[in-house]
CSV table of C-alpha atoms in Angstrom, one decimal:
chain,number,residue,atom,x,y,z
A,1,MET,CA,5.9,30.4,-9.2
A,2,ASN,CA,8.2,31.3,-12.2
A,3,HIS,CA,6.9,28.8,-14.7
A,4,LEU,CA,4.1,26.2,-15.2
A,5,LEU,CA,5.8,23.1,-16.4
A,6,LYS,CA,3.7,20.4,-14.6
A,7,MET,CA,1.2,20.2,-11.8
A,8,ALA,CA,3.9,19.0,-9.4
A,9,ASP,CA,5.4,22.5,-9.6
A,10,LEU,CA,2.4,23.9,-7.8
A,11,SER,CA,1.5,23.6,-4.1
A,12,GLY,CA,-2.1,23.1,-3.1
A,13,ASP,CA,-2.4,26.7,-2.0
A,14,GLU,CA,-1.0,27.9,-5.3
A,15,ILE,CA,-3.6,25.9,-7.2
A,16,ILE,CA,-6.4,27.4,-5.2
A,17,GLU,CA,-4.9,30.9,-5.7
A,18,LEU,CA,-4.9,30.4,-9.4
A,19,LEU,CA,-8.5,29.0,-9.4
A,20,ASN,CA,-9.7,32.0,-7.4
A,21,LEU,CA,-8.0,34.4,-9.8
A,22,ALA,CA,-9.5,32.5,-12.7
A,23,ASP,CA,-13.0,32.8,-11.2
A,24,GLN,CA,-12.5,36.6,-10.8
A,25,LEU,CA,-11.3,37.0,-14.4
A,26,LYS,CA,-14.2,34.9,-15.7
A,27,TYR,CA,-16.7,37.1,-13.7
A,28,GLU,CA,-15.1,40.3,-15.1
A,29,GLN,CA,-15.1,39.0,-18.6
A,30,LYS,CA,-18.8,37.9,-18.4
A,31,HIS,CA,-19.8,41.3,-17.0
A,32,GLY,CA,-17.8,43.4,-19.5
A,33,ILE,CA,-15.2,44.6,-16.9
A,34,LYS,CA,-11.9,45.2,-18.7
A,35,HIS,CA,-8.8,43.7,-17.1
A,36,PRO,CA,-5.7,44.7,-19.2
A,37,HIS,CA,-3.2,43.2,-16.8
A,38,LEU,CA,-0.8,42.3,-19.6
A,39,GLU,CA,-1.0,45.5,-21.7
A,40,GLY,CA,2.0,45.7,-23.9
A,41,LYS,CA,3.1,42.1,-23.2
A,42,THR,CA,3.6,39.5,-25.9
A,43,LEU,CA,3.2,35.7,-25.5
A,44,GLY,CA,5.0,33.4,-28.0
A,45,MET,CA,3.0,30.2,-28.7
A,46,ILE,CA,5.1,27.3,-30.0
A,47,PHE,CA,3.1,24.5,-31.5
A,48,GLN,CA,4.9,21.2,-32.3
A,49,LYS,CA,1.4,19.5,-31.9
A,50,ALA,CA,-1.7,20.8,-33.5
A,51,SER,CA,-4.5,22.3,-31.4
A,52,THR,CA,-8.0,23.8,-31.4
A,53,ARG,CA,-8.6,24.8,-27.7
A,54,THR,CA,-5.0,25.6,-26.7
A,55,ARG,CA,-4.4,28.0,-29.6
A,56,VAL,CA,-7.7,29.8,-29.5
A,57,SER,CA,-8.0,30.0,-25.7
A,58,PHE,CA,-4.5,31.4,-25.2
A,59,GLU,CA,-4.8,33.8,-28.2
A,60,VAL,CA,-8.2,35.2,-27.1
A,61,GLY,CA,-7.1,35.2,-23.4
A,62,MET,CA,-4.0,37.4,-24.2
A,63,TYR,CA,-6.2,39.7,-26.2
A,64,GLN,CA,-8.7,40.1,-23.3
A,65,LEU,CA,-5.7,40.8,-21.0
A,66,GLY,CA,-4.5,43.6,-23.2
A,67,GLY,CA,-1.5,41.8,-24.7
A,68,GLN,CA,-0.9,39.9,-27.9
A,69,ALA,CA,0.0,36.3,-28.8
A,70,LEU,CA,2.2,35.1,-31.6
A,71,PHE,CA,1.6,31.7,-33.2
A,72,LEU,CA,4.9,30.0,-33.8
A,73,SER,CA,4.5,26.7,-35.7
A,74,GLY,CA,7.2,24.1,-35.2
A,75,ASN,CA,7.5,23.9,-39.0
A,76,ASP,CA,8.4,27.6,-39.2
A,77,LEU,CA,10.9,27.8,-36.4
A,78,GLN,CA,14.6,26.9,-36.5
A,79,ILE,CA,13.9,24.6,-33.6
A,80,GLY,CA,12.1,22.4,-36.1
A,81,ARG,CA,15.2,22.2,-38.2
A,82,GLY,CA,17.6,21.2,-35.4
A,83,GLU,CA,18.4,24.4,-33.6
A,84,PRO,CA,19.1,23.4,-30.0
A,85,VAL,CA,16.3,24.2,-27.5
A,86,GLU,CA,18.7,26.2,-25.3
A,87,ASP,CA,19.5,28.6,-28.2
A,88,THR,CA,15.9,29.1,-29.1
A,89,ALA,CA,15.1,29.8,-25.5
A,90,ARG,CA,17.8,32.4,-25.2
A,91,VAL,CA,16.8,34.2,-28.4
A,92,LEU,CA,13.1,34.2,-27.8
A,93,SER,CA,13.7,35.5,-24.2
A,94,ARG,CA,15.0,38.7,-25.8
A,95,TYR,CA,11.8,39.3,-27.9
A,96,LEU,CA,9.0,37.9,-25.8
A,97,ASP,CA,7.5,38.3,-22.3
A,98,GLY,CA,6.5,34.6,-22.0
A,99,ILE,CA,6.3,31.3,-24.0
A,100,MET,CA,3.6,28.7,-24.2
A,101,ILE,CA,4.7,25.5,-25.8
A,102,ARG,CA,2.7,22.5,-26.9
A,103,THR,CA,5.0,19.6,-27.8
A,104,PHE,CA,5.9,16.0,-27.3
A,105,LYS,CA,8.8,15.7,-24.8
A,106,GLN,CA,8.5,17.1,-21.3
A,107,GLN,CA,12.3,17.7,-21.4
A,108,GLU,CA,11.9,20.3,-24.1
A,109,VAL,CA,9.7,22.3,-21.8
A,110,GLU,CA,12.1,21.9,-18.9
A,111,ASP,CA,15.0,23.0,-21.2
A,112,LEU,CA,13.2,26.1,-22.3
A,113,ALA,CA,12.7,27.1,-18.6
A,114,ASN,CA,16.3,26.2,-17.7
A,115,TYR,CA,17.9,28.3,-20.5
A,116,GLY,CA,15.4,31.0,-21.1
A,117,SER,CA,14.9,34.1,-18.8
A,118,ILE,CA,11.1,34.4,-19.2
A,119,PRO,CA,8.1,32.4,-17.9
A,120,ILE,CA,7.4,29.1,-19.7
A,121,ILE,CA,4.0,27.5,-19.8
A,122,ASN,CA,3.4,23.9,-20.7
A,123,GLY,CA,0.4,23.9,-23.1
A,124,LEU,CA,0.7,20.0,-23.3
A,125,THR,CA,3.4,17.4,-23.4
A,126,ASP,CA,3.2,13.6,-23.5
A,127,TYR,CA,3.8,13.7,-19.7
A,128,ALA,CA,1.7,16.6,-18.4
A,129,HIS,CA,-1.2,18.8,-19.3
A,130,PRO,CA,-1.4,21.3,-16.3
A,131,CYS,CA,-3.5,24.0,-18.1
A,132,GLN,CA,-6.2,21.5,-18.8
A,133,VAL,CA,-6.3,20.1,-15.3
A,134,LEU,CA,-6.5,23.6,-13.8
A,135,ALA,CA,-9.6,24.1,-16.0
A,136,ASP,CA,-11.0,20.8,-14.9
A,137,LEU,CA,-10.5,21.7,-11.2
A,138,MET,CA,-12.1,25.1,-11.8
A,139,THR,CA,-15.1,23.4,-13.4
A,140,ILE,CA,-15.5,20.8,-10.7
A,141,ARG,CA,-15.5,23.5,-8.1
A,142,GLU,CA,-18.0,25.5,-10.0
A,143,PHE,CA,-20.5,22.6,-10.1
A,144,LYS,CA,-19.7,21.1,-6.7
A,145,GLY,CA,-18.7,24.2,-4.7
A,146,VAL,CA,-15.6,22.5,-3.2
A,147,LEU,CA,-12.8,20.3,-4.1
A,148,LYS,CA,-11.5,18.9,-0.8
A,149,GLY,CA,-13.2,15.6,0.1
A,150,LEU,CA,-14.7,15.0,-3.3
A,151,LYS,CA,-13.9,11.7,-5.1
A,152,MET,CA,-12.5,12.2,-8.6
A,153,CYS,CA,-12.4,9.1,-10.9
A,154,TYR,CA,-10.4,8.9,-14.1
A,155,ILE,CA,-10.9,6.1,-16.6
A,156,GLY,CA,-8.7,5.4,-19.5
A,157,ASP,CA,-5.1,5.8,-20.6
A,158,GLY,CA,-2.5,6.6,-18.0
A,159,ASN,CA,-1.4,9.5,-20.1
A,160,ASN,CA,-0.6,13.2,-19.5
A,161,MET,CA,-4.2,13.8,-18.3
A,162,ALA,CA,-4.0,11.0,-15.8
A,163,ASN,CA,-0.6,12.2,-14.6
A,164,SER,CA,-1.8,15.7,-14.0
A,165,LEU,CA,-5.2,14.9,-12.6
A,166,ILE,CA,-3.7,12.6,-10.0
A,167,VAL,CA,-1.2,15.3,-8.8
A,168,GLY,CA,-3.7,18.2,-9.0
A,169,GLY,CA,-6.5,16.3,-7.3
A,170,LEU,CA,-4.4,15.0,-4.4
A,171,LYS,CA,-2.9,18.4,-3.8
A,172,CYS,CA,-6.4,19.9,-3.5
A,173,GLY,CA,-7.5,17.3,-1.0
A,174,MET,CA,-9.5,15.1,-3.3
A,175,HIS,CA,-9.8,11.3,-3.3
A,176,VAL,CA,-8.5,10.1,-6.6
A,177,SER,CA,-9.2,6.8,-8.2
A,178,VAL,CA,-7.7,5.7,-11.6
A,179,ALA,CA,-8.6,2.8,-13.7
A,180,THR,CA,-6.4,1.8,-16.7
A,181,PRO,CA,-6.0,-1.4,-18.7
A,182,LYS,CA,-2.9,-3.4,-17.7
A,183,GLY,CA,0.2,-1.9,-19.2
A,184,TYR,CA,-1.2,1.6,-19.5
A,185,GLU,CA,-0.7,2.8,-16.0
A,186,PRO,CA,0.4,6.5,-15.2
A,187,ALA,CA,4.0,7.5,-15.0
A,188,VAL,CA,6.1,5.9,-12.2
A,189,THR,CA,7.0,9.3,-10.8
A,190,VAL,CA,3.3,10.1,-10.5
A,191,ILE,CA,2.5,6.8,-8.8
A,192,ASP,CA,5.4,7.3,-6.4
A,193,PHE,CA,4.0,10.7,-5.5
A,194,ALA,CA,0.5,9.4,-5.1
A,195,LYS,CA,1.7,6.6,-2.7
A,196,GLN,CA,2.1,9.3,0.0
A,197,PHE,CA,-1.7,9.6,0.1
A,198,ASP,CA,-4.2,7.1,1.6
A,199,CYS,CA,-6.9,8.6,-0.7
A,200,PHE,CA,-5.5,7.3,-4.0
A,201,THR,CA,-6.5,4.1,-5.8
A,202,LEU,CA,-5.1,2.6,-8.9
A,203,THR,CA,-6.9,-0.4,-10.4
A,204,ASN,CA,-7.8,-2.2,-13.6
A,205,SER,CA,-11.5,-2.3,-12.7
A,206,ILE,CA,-13.6,0.6,-13.9
A,207,THR,CA,-16.5,-0.3,-11.6
A,208,GLU,CA,-14.2,-0.3,-8.6
A,209,ALA,CA,-12.7,3.0,-9.6
A,210,VAL,CA,-16.0,4.8,-10.2
A,211,LYS,CA,-17.8,3.6,-7.0
A,212,ASP,CA,-19.3,6.7,-5.3
A,213,ALA,CA,-17.4,9.1,-7.5
A,214,ASP,CA,-18.4,12.8,-7.5
A,215,VAL,CA,-16.8,13.4,-10.9
A,216,VAL,CA,-15.9,11.0,-13.6
A,217,ILE,CA,-13.3,11.9,-16.2
A,218,THR,CA,-11.9,10.3,-19.3
A,219,ASP,CA,-9.8,11.0,-22.4
A,220,VAL,CA,-9.3,9.4,-25.8
A,221,TRP,CA,-7.7,6.0,-26.0
A,222,THR,CA,-5.2,7.1,-28.6
A,223,SER,CA,-3.5,10.5,-28.2
A,224,MET,CA,-1.7,12.5,-30.9
A,225,GLY,CA,1.5,10.8,-32.0
A,226,GLN,CA,0.1,7.3,-31.1
A,227,GLU,CA,-1.9,6.8,-34.2
A,228,HIS,CA,0.2,3.8,-35.2
A,229,GLU,CA,-1.1,2.1,-32.0
A,230,ALA,CA,-4.8,2.8,-32.6
A,231,ALA,CA,-5.9,-0.7,-33.6
A,232,LYS,CA,-4.1,-2.3,-30.6
A,233,ARG,CA,-5.4,0.3,-28.2
A,234,ARG,CA,-9.0,-0.2,-29.4
A,235,GLN,CA,-8.6,-3.9,-28.4
A,236,ASP,CA,-6.8,-3.2,-25.1
A,237,PHE,CA,-9.2,-0.5,-24.0
A,238,LYS,CA,-12.4,-2.4,-24.9
A,239,GLY,CA,-14.9,-1.9,-22.1
A,240,PHE,CA,-13.2,1.2,-20.7
A,241,ILE,CA,-16.1,3.4,-21.6
A,242,ILE,CA,-18.2,5.8,-19.6
A,243,ASP,CA,-21.7,4.7,-20.3
A,244,GLN,CA,-25.0,4.9,-18.3
A,245,SER,CA,-24.5,1.5,-16.8
A,246,LEU,CA,-21.1,2.5,-15.4
A,247,LEU,CA,-22.4,5.8,-14.0
A,248,LYS,CA,-24.9,3.9,-11.9
A,249,HIS,CA,-22.0,3.0,-9.6
A,250,ALA,CA,-21.1,6.7,-9.2
A,251,LYS,CA,-23.0,9.2,-7.1
A,252,PRO,CA,-26.4,10.1,-8.5
A,253,ASP,CA,-25.3,13.7,-9.0
A,254,ALA,CA,-21.9,12.9,-10.4
A,255,ILE,CA,-20.6,15.2,-13.1
A,256,VAL,CA,-18.6,14.0,-16.2
A,257,GLN,CA,-15.6,15.7,-17.7
A,258,HIS,CA,-13.7,15.2,-21.0
A,259,CYS,CA,-10.8,17.4,-22.2
A,260,LEU,CA,-11.9,16.9,-25.9
A,261,PRO,CA,-11.9,16.0,-28.7
A,262,ALA,CA,-14.1,13.1,-27.8
A,263,HIS,CA,-14.4,9.8,-29.7
A,264,LYS,CA,-18.0,9.1,-28.9
A,265,GLY,CA,-18.7,5.4,-28.7
A,266,GLU,CA,-15.1,4.6,-27.6
A,267,GLU,CA,-14.1,6.2,-24.3
A,268,ILE,CA,-17.6,7.8,-23.7
A,269,ALA,CA,-21.1,6.9,-24.9
A,270,ALA,CA,-22.8,9.5,-27.1
A,271,ASP,CA,-25.8,9.7,-24.8
A,272,VAL,CA,-23.6,10.3,-21.7
A,273,PHE,CA,-21.7,13.0,-23.5
A,274,GLU,CA,-24.8,14.8,-24.5
A,275,ALA,CA,-26.4,14.4,-21.0
A,276,HIS,CA,-23.3,16.0,-19.5
A,277,ALA,CA,-22.5,18.5,-22.3
A,278,ALA,CA,-23.1,21.5,-20.0
A,279,GLU,CA,-20.2,20.4,-17.8
A,280,ILE,CA,-18.0,19.3,-20.6
A,281,PHE,CA,-18.3,22.6,-22.6
A,282,GLU,CA,-18.0,24.7,-19.5
A,283,GLU,CA,-14.8,22.8,-18.9
A,284,ALA,CA,-13.6,23.7,-22.4
A,285,GLU,CA,-14.4,27.4,-21.8
A,286,ASN,CA,-12.6,27.4,-18.5
A,287,ARG,CA,-9.4,26.6,-20.3
A,288,MET,CA,-9.3,30.2,-21.3
A,289,HIS,CA,-10.1,31.6,-17.8
A,290,ALA,CA,-7.6,29.2,-16.0
A,291,GLN,CA,-4.9,30.1,-18.5
A,292,LYS,CA,-5.5,33.8,-18.1
A,293,ALA,CA,-4.9,33.4,-14.4
A,294,VAL,CA,-1.6,31.6,-15.2
A,295,LEU,CA,-0.6,34.3,-17.6
A,296,VAL,CA,-1.4,37.1,-15.1
A,297,LYS,CA,0.4,35.3,-12.3
A,298,LEU,CA,3.5,34.7,-14.4
A,299,MET,CA,3.6,37.7,-16.7
A,300,GLY,CA,1.7,40.4,-14.8
């Protein structure tokens, strides 16, 4: 493991290894046990997309690991003025010990890894969101004790979250069901990967997808950069909401996850959100612990 560019880069064993390390680091942080694994190391954080959780969790995580993080806005870098990614990668590799990038195109992340000489971490692209899904899997295991054999249901846009949840869930031995409106299915590469498994379902029916689910996950209907599609998406996604009536089809003890920010009343009902707030905000916290595990693994 030299980089974390997408969930497909990880084997099932590597995912579990990262989750085990994340659990350990979380325990140590909660009990005041210092773990300066990255003392003297510096992480550059490139943001072409704005963020709350990604910036704060990586910055605090690096501090807790004894290192430091540099916030690099796309507006302030030459990469935002047309400098080729390959040149930026080669320059930053001489200053930093690792780069986390949150951007639009997956190819930009891949190019940084190809031309740079330090670990690259995908903090989010339009194609993949591996750090979030590691946090999701960590949270599911905390609440359920296991991953293998559980049914994970995702309802909503076939976006970066759907792509990464499908790959991560299947690699961990989960049954994965996904419901999207017609025309909003996950990436073809992800569907092709999932076809290898007989425990994957893709449907346009939310009730079919959620049946007997152990965990139900959703995301906003309109992601960053798609604001011009918002009105159309509200129409196309009508009914794709996690509410109490839908959860009756899941297992009685099903947990609910949302990567945040949530648009309550659209993809998730406000009362469902509040009823499952403990799981959702534990998931948000676990971003930091899961990412710390990635940082230690790549930069330690």
